[in-house]
Amino acid sequence: MNLDSQLENKGTILLVDDIPENLQLLSDLLVRLGYNVRSVTSGRMALKTVKVKCPDVILLDIKMPEMDGYQVCQALKADEDLQHIPVIFISALDDVFDKVKAFESGGIDYITKPFQIEEVVARLENQLIIQRQQRLLKQEVNNRREAEEILYHSRALLASVLNSSLDGIAAMQAVRNPTTGNIEDFRCLVVNPVIAKVFERSREDLIGKLVLKRFLSHIEPELFGHFVNIVEKSETLERDFYYPSGESFWFHFVAVKLGDGFAITIRDITRRKQIELALQQANQQLELLANLDALTQVANRRCFNNRLLQEWEELAKEQYPLSLIIFDIDAFKSYNDYYGHLAGDDCLLQIAQAVYSLIRHLDVNRPADLVARYGGEEFAVLLPNTDLKGGAKVAERIQEAIHDLAIPHIKSHVKDIVTVSLGVAALIPSLEVKPDILIASADKALYEAKQQGRDQYCINDCQKL
């Protein structure tokens, strides 16, 4: 046997010998072969070591001071947690009496010194193979027992709640192709009246029949593959599905693996779906109200801020221009003081709606344009994909639309009708700067329009700042 060859199956070996030279020699040989080796020089150290971490096999010398190998082996076999560890005695004692005593102490093999490493490895491997087979057999027995217990309890549970449950309950067994072993359909093992009603069949007509694949073909054919995965991959499947049945339309099911099949529970959730739809519509309405100015019925400041940030990020990626118009009503305080706040509110409403109507009719293919009440008598118009020249044209149209309203304002020092001053700014957004620069630029242009006598617009090209 080549000592440098590597064994396919390795294990953890505990060497127990009071002579360090013997330990070193045997340890080096076994390590070279790929085993994980631990060594101790006394029986008491061996008992402490195995309690910390159990080895796969113990190679135990017999003649040791304080506690000989027989005593160590007897102590191991008396411990319920350690008695399974195979002990191979390795000793210079070659008398039949010593060997018999070794086996009576609980040893499973005996190697006489001086030993051949080939013999040691062969005997080690024999014990390791036996151990692996025992573990596999134990695992197989446990798996089978667990499967039987699960199946038994699951069937018992189904039987107890089957007829009293308001939910649909069924158990399905896989029907496999005898050649390939693939699941081709499922056979009904258990079905309660609720499920039978969904299938529009009697329970007697369903039990033992192959109905699932045909039933799913009318609803959602791809669901069959998901049911197969429940069995083959132990996946749990939970989802809603639409299936008109009497006054019910929506159902929710949960399916789990049960033996070589699955158990499924189905609940009518039509009412819940109706409530969810109503709630969704209510949330949409709330979202609309949250973004709408109650007085003027155009977008509010919150909506404007969100839209500005959104358009800023999108246009920065596309490198398209963004224009902003900020305008307010000239001498609005005087208007309020003279005509009253109700008239002032009506004035704000008329102006907001006039500008909104104008923007909507300028180009029906520009849904991103936004008219918002910025605050008080101040409004903002956001124009994506619009340069400064385009923004100025819109500002001019807004000014004309306000003139066309001809709302009387005898306390105005500008004209005897309501007028507005407008500031226009435009730039190509950049992710390196904040959109505040566009607002500040439009504000500056608005200030210039007021300084120059109001009832006009001024422009400010941010890109040249």
Short mmCIF file of C-alpha atoms in Angstrom, two decimals:
data_model
loop_
_atom_site.label_atom_id
_atom_site.label_comp_id
_atom_site.label_asym_id
_atom_site.label_seq_id
_atom_site.Cartn_x
_atom_site.Cartn_y
_atom_site.Cartn_z
CA MET A 1 0.00 0.00 0.00
CA ASN A 2 1.39 3.45 -0.94
CA LEU A 3 1.56 5.55 2.23
CA ASP A 4 1.25 8.78 0.21
CA SER A 5 -2.08 7.78 -1.34
CA GLN A 6 -5.13 9.70 -0.16
CA LEU A 7 -8.17 7.83 1.10
CA GLU A 8 -11.55 8.92 -0.14
CA ASN A 9 -13.14 8.73 3.29
CA LYS A 10 -11.36 10.48 6.16
CA GLY A 11 -12.19 10.65 9.84
CA THR A 12 -11.13 12.06 13.19
CA ILE A 13 -8.88 9.71 15.16
CA LEU A 14 -7.94 9.97 18.86
CA LEU A 15 -4.59 8.34 19.72
CA VAL A 16 -4.03 7.34 23.36
CA ASP A 17 -0.51 6.18 24.35
CA ASP A 18 1.74 7.12 27.25
CA ILE A 19 4.86 6.99 25.03
CA PRO A 20 5.17 10.26 23.05
CA GLU A 21 7.42 8.62 20.42
CA ASN A 22 4.70 6.10 19.59
CA LEU A 23 2.09 8.89 19.35
CA GLN A 24 4.29 11.00 17.09
CA LEU A 25 5.08 8.13 14.73
CA LEU A 26 1.49 6.99 14.32
CA SER A 27 0.13 10.54 14.22
CA ASP A 28 2.51 11.59 11.42
CA LEU A 29 1.59 8.54 9.35
CA LEU A 30 -2.16 9.07 9.72
CA VAL A 31 -1.97 12.83 9.06
CA ARG A 32 -0.07 12.13 5.84
CA LEU A 33 -2.98 9.94 4.79
CA GLY A 34 -5.43 12.76 5.35
CA TYR A 35 -6.90 11.88 8.75
CA ASN A 36 -7.62 14.45 11.41
CA VAL A 37 -5.57 13.27 14.38
CA ARG A 38 -5.59 14.21 18.08
CA SER A 39 -3.19 12.69 20.58
CA VAL A 40 -3.15 12.34 24.38
CA THR A 41 -0.74 10.54 26.73
CA SER A 42 -3.06 9.27 29.47
CA GLY A 43 -6.42 7.63 29.97
CA ARG A 44 -7.79 10.51 32.02
CA MET A 45 -6.84 13.02 29.30
CA ALA A 46 -8.57 10.77 26.77
CA LEU A 47 -11.84 10.81 28.73
CA LYS A 48 -11.73 14.59 29.01
CA THR A 49 -10.93 15.02 25.32
CA VAL A 50 -13.80 12.88 24.01
CA LYS A 51 -16.30 14.84 26.10
CA VAL A 52 -15.22 18.06 24.38
CA LYS A 53 -15.37 16.64 20.86
CA CYS A 54 -16.17 13.03 19.96
CA PRO A 55 -13.71 11.33 17.57
CA ASP A 56 -14.82 8.82 14.97
CA VAL A 57 -12.43 6.13 16.23
CA ILE A 58 -10.12 5.74 19.26
CA LEU A 59 -6.77 3.91 18.97
CA LEU A 60 -6.05 2.94 22.59
CA ASP A 61 -2.90 1.53 24.16
CA ILE A 62 -3.42 -0.94 27.02
CA LYS A 63 -0.42 -0.52 29.29
CA MET A 64 -0.54 3.01 30.73
CA PRO A 65 0.11 4.31 34.28
CA GLU A 66 -2.74 5.33 36.63
CA MET A 67 -5.48 4.16 34.23
CA ASP A 68 -4.88 1.35 31.72
CA GLY A 69 -6.64 0.94 28.38
CA TYR A 70 -9.15 -1.58 29.73
CA GLN A 71 -10.36 0.93 32.34
CA VAL A 72 -10.57 3.72 29.77
CA CYS A 73 -12.64 1.56 27.44
CA GLN A 74 -14.94 0.45 30.27
CA ALA A 75 -15.47 4.11 31.29
CA LEU A 76 -16.36 5.01 27.71
CA LYS A 77 -18.85 2.17 27.37
CA ALA A 78 -20.48 3.14 30.68
CA ASP A 79 -21.20 6.64 29.39
CA GLU A 80 -24.39 6.80 27.30
CA ASP A 81 -23.06 9.71 25.26
CA LEU A 82 -19.71 8.06 24.49
CA GLN A 83 -20.45 4.33 24.29
CA HIS A 84 -20.99 4.48 20.51
CA ILE A 85 -17.35 5.44 19.80
CA PRO A 86 -15.48 2.40 18.38
CA VAL A 87 -12.28 1.54 20.31
CA ILE A 88 -9.40 -0.30 18.63
CA PHE A 89 -6.77 -1.56 21.08
CA ILE A 90 -3.21 -1.28 19.86
CA SER A 91 -0.72 -3.02 22.19
CA ALA A 92 2.46 -5.07 22.43
CA LEU A 93 0.55 -7.61 24.54
CA ASP A 94 0.01 -10.59 22.25
CA ASP A 95 -1.44 -13.08 24.70
CA VAL A 96 -4.91 -14.47 23.96
CA PHE A 97 -6.00 -13.52 27.48
CA ASP A 98 -5.16 -9.86 26.83
CA LYS A 99 -7.11 -9.87 23.59
CA VAL A 100 -10.15 -11.50 25.17
CA LYS A 101 -10.06 -8.98 28.01
CA ALA A 102 -9.84 -6.14 25.47
CA PHE A 103 -13.01 -7.34 23.73
CA GLU A 104 -14.77 -7.90 27.06
CA SER A 105 -13.95 -4.27 27.97
CA GLY A 106 -15.81 -3.09 24.89
CA GLY A 107 -13.16 -2.94 22.20
CA ILE A 108 -14.18 -3.76 18.64
CA ASP A 109 -10.71 -4.65 17.28
CA TYR A 110 -7.15 -5.40 18.39
CA ILE A 111 -3.83 -4.53 16.68
CA THR A 112 -0.56 -6.00 17.92
CA LYS A 113 2.64 -3.97 18.08
CA PRO A 114 4.83 -3.62 16.17
CA PHE A 115 2.11 -2.70 13.70
CA GLN A 116 2.03 -2.24 9.95
CA ILE A 117 0.45 1.06 8.93
CA GLU A 118 -1.44 -0.72 6.14
CA GLU A 119 -3.13 -2.93 8.72
CA VAL A 120 -3.97 0.05 10.94
CA VAL A 121 -5.51 1.97 8.04
CA ALA A 122 -7.49 -1.04 6.85
CA ARG A 123 -8.97 -1.63 10.31
CA LEU A 124 -9.68 2.11 10.77
CA GLU A 125 -11.43 2.33 7.42
CA ASN A 126 -13.48 -0.75 8.22
CA GLN A 127 -14.82 0.90 11.37
CA LEU A 128 -15.40 4.25 9.66
CA ILE A 129 -17.40 2.56 6.90
CA ILE A 130 -19.50 0.70 9.47
CA GLN A 131 -20.13 3.99 11.30
CA ARG A 132 -21.21 5.80 8.15
CA GLN A 133 -23.56 3.02 7.19
CA GLN A 134 -25.07 3.02 10.68
CA ARG A 135 -25.62 6.79 10.53
CA LEU A 136 -27.22 6.55 7.11
CA LEU A 137 -29.46 3.73 8.25
CA LYS A 138 -30.47 5.65 11.37
CA GLN A 139 -31.19 8.77 9.30
CA GLU A 140 -33.27 6.74 6.85
CA VAL A 141 -35.25 5.21 9.69
CA ASN A 142 -35.81 8.64 11.25
CA ASN A 143 -36.86 10.12 7.91
CA ARG A 144 -39.32 7.32 7.32
CA ARG A 145 -40.71 7.60 10.84
CA GLU A 146 -41.08 11.38 10.53
CA ALA A 147 -42.83 11.04 7.17
CA GLU A 148 -45.22 8.45 8.56
CA GLU A 149 -45.95 10.57 11.63
CA ILE A 150 -46.55 13.70 9.53
CA LEU A 151 -48.84 11.83 7.18
CA TYR A 152 -50.73 10.24 10.05
CA HIS A 153 -51.22 13.47 11.97
CA SER A 154 -52.06 15.41 8.84
CA ARG A 155 -54.74 12.95 7.85
CA ALA A 156 -56.10 12.86 11.39
CA LEU A 157 -56.27 16.66 11.44
CA LEU A 158 -57.96 16.81 8.06
CA ALA A 159 -60.51 14.23 9.13
CA SER A 160 -61.40 16.18 12.28
CA VAL A 161 -62.00 19.53 10.60
CA LEU A 162 -63.05 18.44 7.15
CA ASN A 163 -66.81 18.75 7.33
CA SER A 164 -67.02 21.61 9.84
CA SER A 165 -64.60 24.00 8.18
CA LEU A 166 -65.84 27.07 6.36
CA ASP A 167 -62.72 26.88 4.22
CA GLY A 168 -62.18 24.41 1.44
CA ILE A 169 -59.80 21.58 2.41
CA ALA A 170 -58.36 18.85 0.23
CA ALA A 171 -55.45 16.40 0.09
CA MET A 172 -53.90 15.45 -3.26
CA GLN A 173 -51.59 12.57 -4.12
CA ALA A 174 -49.08 12.74 -6.96
CA VAL A 175 -49.66 10.47 -9.94
CA ARG A 176 -46.28 9.70 -11.52
CA ASN A 177 -45.19 8.38 -14.88
CA PRO A 178 -44.04 4.77 -14.27
CA THR A 179 -41.06 5.21 -16.60
CA THR A 180 -39.74 8.69 -15.81
CA GLY A 181 -41.14 9.17 -12.31
CA ASN A 182 -42.38 12.65 -13.26
CA ILE A 183 -45.64 13.91 -11.78
CA GLU A 184 -48.34 13.91 -14.45
CA ASP A 185 -51.41 14.79 -12.35
CA PHE A 186 -52.82 14.64 -8.83
CA ARG A 187 -55.48 12.34 -7.44
CA CYS A 188 -58.00 13.56 -4.84
CA LEU A 189 -57.55 11.69 -1.56
CA VAL A 190 -59.60 13.93 0.71
CA VAL A 191 -62.01 16.71 -0.19
CA ASN A 192 -64.59 18.58 1.89
CA PRO A 193 -67.97 20.02 0.80
CA VAL A 194 -66.59 23.52 0.20
CA ILE A 195 -64.04 22.23 -2.31
CA ALA A 196 -66.67 20.05 -3.93
CA LYS A 197 -68.83 23.14 -4.41
CA VAL A 198 -65.97 24.98 -6.14
CA PHE A 199 -65.49 22.03 -8.49
CA GLU A 200 -69.27 21.85 -8.92
CA ARG A 201 -69.10 18.12 -8.23
CA SER A 202 -70.06 15.82 -5.35
CA ARG A 203 -67.37 14.61 -2.98
CA GLU A 204 -67.91 11.05 -4.19
CA ASP A 205 -67.27 12.12 -7.76
CA LEU A 206 -63.96 13.76 -6.79
CA ILE A 207 -62.30 11.31 -4.40
CA GLY A 208 -59.90 9.05 -6.26
CA LYS A 209 -60.23 11.03 -9.50
CA LEU A 210 -57.66 12.96 -11.54
CA VAL A 211 -59.25 16.40 -11.72
CA LEU A 212 -56.63 19.00 -10.80
CA LYS A 213 -54.79 19.41 -14.09
CA ARG A 214 -58.00 19.72 -16.08
CA PHE A 215 -59.45 22.17 -13.55
CA LEU A 216 -56.32 24.38 -13.64
CA SER A 217 -56.35 24.47 -17.44
CA HIS A 218 -59.48 26.65 -17.21
CA ILE A 219 -58.02 29.00 -14.60
CA GLU A 220 -54.23 29.29 -14.71
CA PRO A 221 -52.40 26.37 -16.40
CA GLU A 222 -48.95 27.40 -15.09
CA LEU A 223 -50.16 26.75 -11.53
CA PHE A 224 -49.74 23.01 -12.13
CA GLY A 225 -45.95 23.40 -12.20
CA HIS A 226 -46.07 25.22 -8.86
CA PHE A 227 -48.03 22.35 -7.31
CA VAL A 228 -45.42 19.92 -8.61
CA ASN A 229 -42.70 22.00 -6.89
CA ILE A 230 -44.57 21.69 -3.60
CA VAL A 231 -44.02 17.93 -3.73
CA GLU A 232 -40.60 17.79 -5.35
CA LYS A 233 -38.97 20.76 -3.59
CA SER A 234 -41.05 20.96 -0.39
CA GLU A 235 -42.07 24.51 -1.31
CA THR A 236 -45.10 26.18 0.25
CA LEU A 237 -47.45 27.86 -2.22
CA GLU A 238 -49.72 30.72 -1.15
CA ARG A 239 -51.60 33.06 -3.49
CA ASP A 240 -54.90 34.58 -4.61
CA PHE A 241 -56.73 33.48 -7.73
CA TYR A 242 -59.79 34.63 -9.64
CA TYR A 243 -62.51 32.07 -10.27
CA PRO A 244 -66.20 33.03 -10.58
CA SER A 245 -68.32 30.63 -8.56
CA GLY A 246 -71.82 31.75 -7.63
CA GLU A 247 -71.53 35.03 -5.72
CA SER A 248 -67.81 34.51 -5.11
CA PHE A 249 -65.02 35.59 -7.42
CA TRP A 250 -61.75 35.69 -5.49
CA PHE A 251 -60.16 32.89 -3.47
CA HIS A 252 -56.94 32.52 -1.48
CA PHE A 253 -55.18 29.18 -1.05
CA VAL A 254 -52.25 27.77 0.93
CA ALA A 255 -50.73 24.48 -0.21
CA VAL A 256 -48.08 22.47 1.69
CA LYS A 257 -46.31 19.18 1.06
CA LEU A 258 -48.05 16.11 2.48
CA GLY A 259 -46.29 12.81 1.81
CA ASP A 260 -46.02 12.35 -1.96
CA GLY A 261 -48.62 15.04 -2.55
CA PHE A 262 -49.95 18.16 -0.88
CA ALA A 263 -52.70 19.50 1.35
CA ILE A 264 -54.51 22.65 0.30
CA THR A 265 -56.80 25.10 2.12
CA ILE A 266 -58.94 27.49 0.08
CA ARG A 267 -60.75 30.54 1.46
CA ASP A 268 -63.31 32.80 -0.19
CA ILE A 269 -61.81 36.33 -0.10
CA THR A 270 -64.28 38.07 -2.40
CA ARG A 271 -65.43 40.41 0.36
CA ARG A 272 -61.85 41.19 1.33
CA LYS A 273 -60.95 41.97 -2.28
CA GLN A 274 -63.91 44.34 -2.53
CA ILE A 275 -62.75 46.12 0.61
CA GLU A 276 -59.18 46.27 -0.72
CA LEU A 277 -60.40 47.78 -3.98
CA ALA A 278 -62.49 50.37 -2.14
CA LEU A 279 -59.50 51.15 0.08
CA GLN A 280 -57.24 51.50 -2.93
CA GLN A 281 -59.66 53.94 -4.54
CA ALA A 282 -59.90 55.87 -1.28
CA ASN A 283 -56.11 56.04 -1.02
CA GLN A 284 -55.90 57.32 -4.57
CA GLN A 285 -58.44 59.98 -3.71
CA LEU A 286 -56.49 60.91 -0.58
CA GLU A 287 -53.29 61.11 -2.60
CA LEU A 288 -55.05 63.41 -5.04
CA LEU A 289 -56.32 65.61 -2.21
CA ALA A 290 -52.88 65.64 -0.58
CA ASN A 291 -51.41 67.11 -3.76
CA LEU A 292 -54.24 69.57 -4.50
CA ASP A 293 -54.66 73.11 -3.25
CA ALA A 294 -58.14 73.22 -1.75
CA LEU A 295 -58.91 76.80 -2.81
CA THR A 296 -57.58 77.00 -6.36
CA GLN A 297 -57.93 73.31 -7.32
CA VAL A 298 -54.45 73.22 -8.85
CA ALA A 299 -51.38 71.44 -7.47
CA ASN A 300 -50.16 72.55 -4.05
CA ARG A 301 -46.62 73.36 -2.88
CA ARG A 302 -45.99 69.76 -1.76
CA CYS A 303 -46.88 68.44 -5.19
CA PHE A 304 -44.73 71.10 -6.86
CA ASN A 305 -41.67 70.23 -4.75
CA ASN A 306 -42.00 66.52 -5.50
CA ARG A 307 -42.53 67.06 -9.23
CA LEU A 308 -39.62 69.49 -9.47
CA LEU A 309 -37.27 66.95 -7.88
CA GLN A 310 -38.57 64.17 -10.12
CA GLU A 311 -38.24 66.19 -13.33
CA TRP A 312 -34.84 67.48 -12.24
CA GLU A 313 -33.42 63.97 -11.91
CA GLU A 314 -34.96 62.71 -15.16
CA LEU A 315 -33.93 65.70 -17.29
CA ALA A 316 -30.44 65.68 -15.78
CA LYS A 317 -29.97 62.15 -17.16
CA GLU A 318 -31.47 63.08 -20.54
CA GLN A 319 -29.83 66.55 -20.66
CA TYR A 320 -33.03 68.31 -21.68
CA PRO A 321 -33.99 71.82 -20.49
CA LEU A 322 -36.41 72.68 -17.68
CA SER A 323 -38.24 76.02 -17.45
CA LEU A 324 -39.93 77.54 -14.40
CA ILE A 325 -42.32 80.47 -14.28
CA ILE A 326 -43.11 82.07 -10.93
CA PHE A 327 -45.76 84.79 -10.92
CA ASP A 328 -47.86 86.63 -8.40
CA ILE A 329 -50.82 89.01 -8.48
CA ASP A 330 -49.94 92.68 -8.50
CA ALA A 331 -51.22 94.67 -5.49
CA PHE A 332 -53.18 91.69 -4.21
CA LYS A 333 -53.20 93.00 -0.64
CA SER A 334 -54.95 96.13 -1.83
CA TYR A 335 -57.42 93.95 -3.72
CA ASN A 336 -58.18 91.95 -0.60
CA ASP A 337 -58.49 95.04 1.56
CA TYR A 338 -60.91 96.73 -0.83
CA TYR A 339 -62.99 93.85 -2.21
CA GLY A 340 -62.82 91.51 0.80
CA HIS A 341 -61.27 88.11 1.34
CA LEU A 342 -64.10 86.19 -0.33
CA ALA A 343 -63.56 88.19 -3.49
CA GLY A 344 -59.82 87.63 -3.06
CA ASP A 345 -60.34 83.88 -2.88
CA ASP A 346 -62.50 84.01 -6.00
CA CYS A 347 -59.79 86.03 -7.76
CA LEU A 348 -57.16 83.40 -6.91
CA LEU A 349 -59.46 80.64 -8.15
CA GLN A 350 -60.17 82.40 -11.47
CA ILE A 351 -56.49 83.05 -12.13
CA ALA A 352 -55.41 79.53 -11.18
CA GLN A 353 -58.03 77.92 -13.40
CA ALA A 354 -57.33 80.24 -16.30
CA VAL A 355 -53.62 79.40 -16.21
CA TYR A 356 -54.37 75.69 -15.72
CA SER A 357 -56.71 75.71 -18.75
CA LEU A 358 -54.12 77.57 -20.79
CA ILE A 359 -51.32 75.12 -19.98
CA ARG A 360 -53.54 72.10 -20.65
CA HIS A 361 -54.55 73.44 -24.07
CA LEU A 362 -51.11 74.60 -25.19
CA ASP A 363 -50.15 71.01 -26.06
CA VAL A 364 -52.15 67.94 -25.11
CA ASN A 365 -48.99 65.84 -25.50
CA ARG A 366 -47.30 67.52 -22.51
CA PRO A 367 -48.84 65.90 -19.43
CA ALA A 368 -45.76 66.69 -17.33
CA ASP A 369 -46.44 70.47 -17.37
CA LEU A 370 -47.59 71.56 -13.93
CA VAL A 371 -49.48 74.56 -12.54
CA ALA A 372 -49.19 74.94 -8.76
CA ARG A 373 -50.09 77.42 -6.07
CA TYR A 374 -46.68 78.27 -4.66
CA GLY A 375 -47.97 80.25 -1.69
CA GLY A 376 -50.44 83.07 -1.00
CA GLU A 377 -51.04 84.91 -4.27
CA GLU A 378 -47.95 83.33 -5.86
CA PHE A 379 -48.11 80.58 -8.48
CA ALA A 380 -45.55 78.40 -10.26
CA VAL A 381 -45.59 76.77 -13.70
CA LEU A 382 -43.15 73.92 -14.33
CA LEU A 383 -42.35 73.21 -17.99
CA PRO A 384 -40.14 70.14 -18.66
CA ASN A 385 -38.37 69.91 -22.03
CA THR A 386 -38.80 73.67 -22.47
CA ASP A 387 -35.95 76.16 -22.99
CA LEU A 388 -35.90 79.80 -21.91
CA LYS A 389 -37.41 81.00 -25.17
CA GLY A 390 -40.31 78.56 -24.82
CA GLY A 391 -40.80 79.55 -21.19
CA ALA A 392 -40.96 83.24 -22.16
CA LYS A 393 -43.66 82.49 -24.74
CA VAL A 394 -45.75 80.69 -22.12
CA ALA A 395 -45.27 83.61 -19.70
CA GLU A 396 -46.54 85.98 -22.36
CA ARG A 397 -49.59 83.79 -22.94
CA ILE A 398 -50.28 83.69 -19.17
CA GLN A 399 -50.13 87.46 -18.99
CA GLU A 400 -52.62 87.72 -21.89
CA ALA A 401 -54.95 85.16 -20.29
CA ILE A 402 -55.02 87.18 -17.05
CA HIS A 403 -55.78 90.34 -19.03
CA ASP A 404 -58.63 88.54 -20.79
CA LEU A 405 -60.23 87.78 -17.41
CA ALA A 406 -60.59 91.55 -16.89
CA ILE A 407 -61.08 91.23 -13.14
CA PRO A 408 -61.69 94.81 -11.86
CA HIS A 409 -59.00 96.24 -9.53
CA ILE A 410 -59.55 99.96 -9.00
CA LYS A 411 -56.99 100.03 -6.15
CA SER A 412 -54.17 98.85 -8.36
CA HIS A 413 -51.50 101.38 -9.27
CA VAL A 414 -50.69 99.30 -12.38
CA LYS A 415 -54.05 99.01 -14.22
CA ASP A 416 -57.70 99.04 -13.33
CA ILE A 417 -57.84 95.27 -13.78
CA VAL A 418 -55.96 92.45 -12.05
CA THR A 419 -52.47 91.92 -13.52
CA VAL A 420 -49.55 89.66 -12.72
CA SER A 421 -45.76 89.91 -12.71
CA LEU A 422 -43.79 86.93 -13.91
CA GLY A 423 -40.24 85.63 -13.60
CA VAL A 424 -38.97 83.06 -16.08
CA ALA A 425 -35.86 80.89 -15.66
CA ALA A 426 -34.53 77.86 -17.53
CA LEU A 427 -31.56 75.52 -17.49
CA ILE A 428 -30.44 71.98 -18.23
CA PRO A 429 -30.51 70.26 -14.83
CA SER A 430 -27.42 68.64 -13.33
CA LEU A 431 -27.22 66.11 -10.53
CA GLU A 432 -24.27 68.06 -9.12
CA VAL A 433 -26.52 71.00 -8.10
CA LYS A 434 -29.86 71.26 -6.38
CA PRO A 435 -33.05 72.48 -8.11
CA ASP A 436 -33.08 75.42 -5.68
CA ILE A 437 -30.94 77.28 -8.21
CA LEU A 438 -33.84 77.27 -10.69
CA ILE A 439 -36.28 78.62 -8.07
CA ALA A 440 -33.84 81.33 -7.00
CA SER A 441 -33.29 82.37 -10.60
CA ALA A 442 -37.04 82.59 -11.32
CA ASP A 443 -37.52 84.57 -8.10
CA LYS A 444 -34.82 87.01 -9.20
CA ALA A 445 -36.51 87.47 -12.58
CA LEU A 446 -39.86 88.04 -10.80
CA TYR A 447 -38.24 90.70 -8.60
CA GLU A 448 -36.90 92.46 -11.70
CA ALA A 449 -40.39 92.43 -13.29
CA LYS A 450 -41.79 94.11 -10.20
CA GLN A 451 -38.98 96.65 -10.12
CA GLN A 452 -39.63 97.56 -13.73
CA GLY A 453 -43.27 98.44 -13.08
CA ARG A 454 -45.10 95.07 -12.82
CA ASP A 455 -47.61 93.63 -15.35
CA GLN A 456 -44.75 92.10 -17.32
CA TYR A 457 -42.33 89.20 -17.35
CA CYS A 458 -38.56 89.09 -17.07
CA ILE A 459 -36.23 86.21 -17.91
CA ASN A 460 -33.11 84.80 -16.27
CA ASP A 461 -30.90 82.25 -18.00
CA CYS A 462 -29.50 80.11 -15.14
CA GLN A 463 -27.09 78.37 -17.50
CA LYS A 464 -25.13 81.61 -17.80
CA LEU A 465 -24.83 82.17 -14.02
#
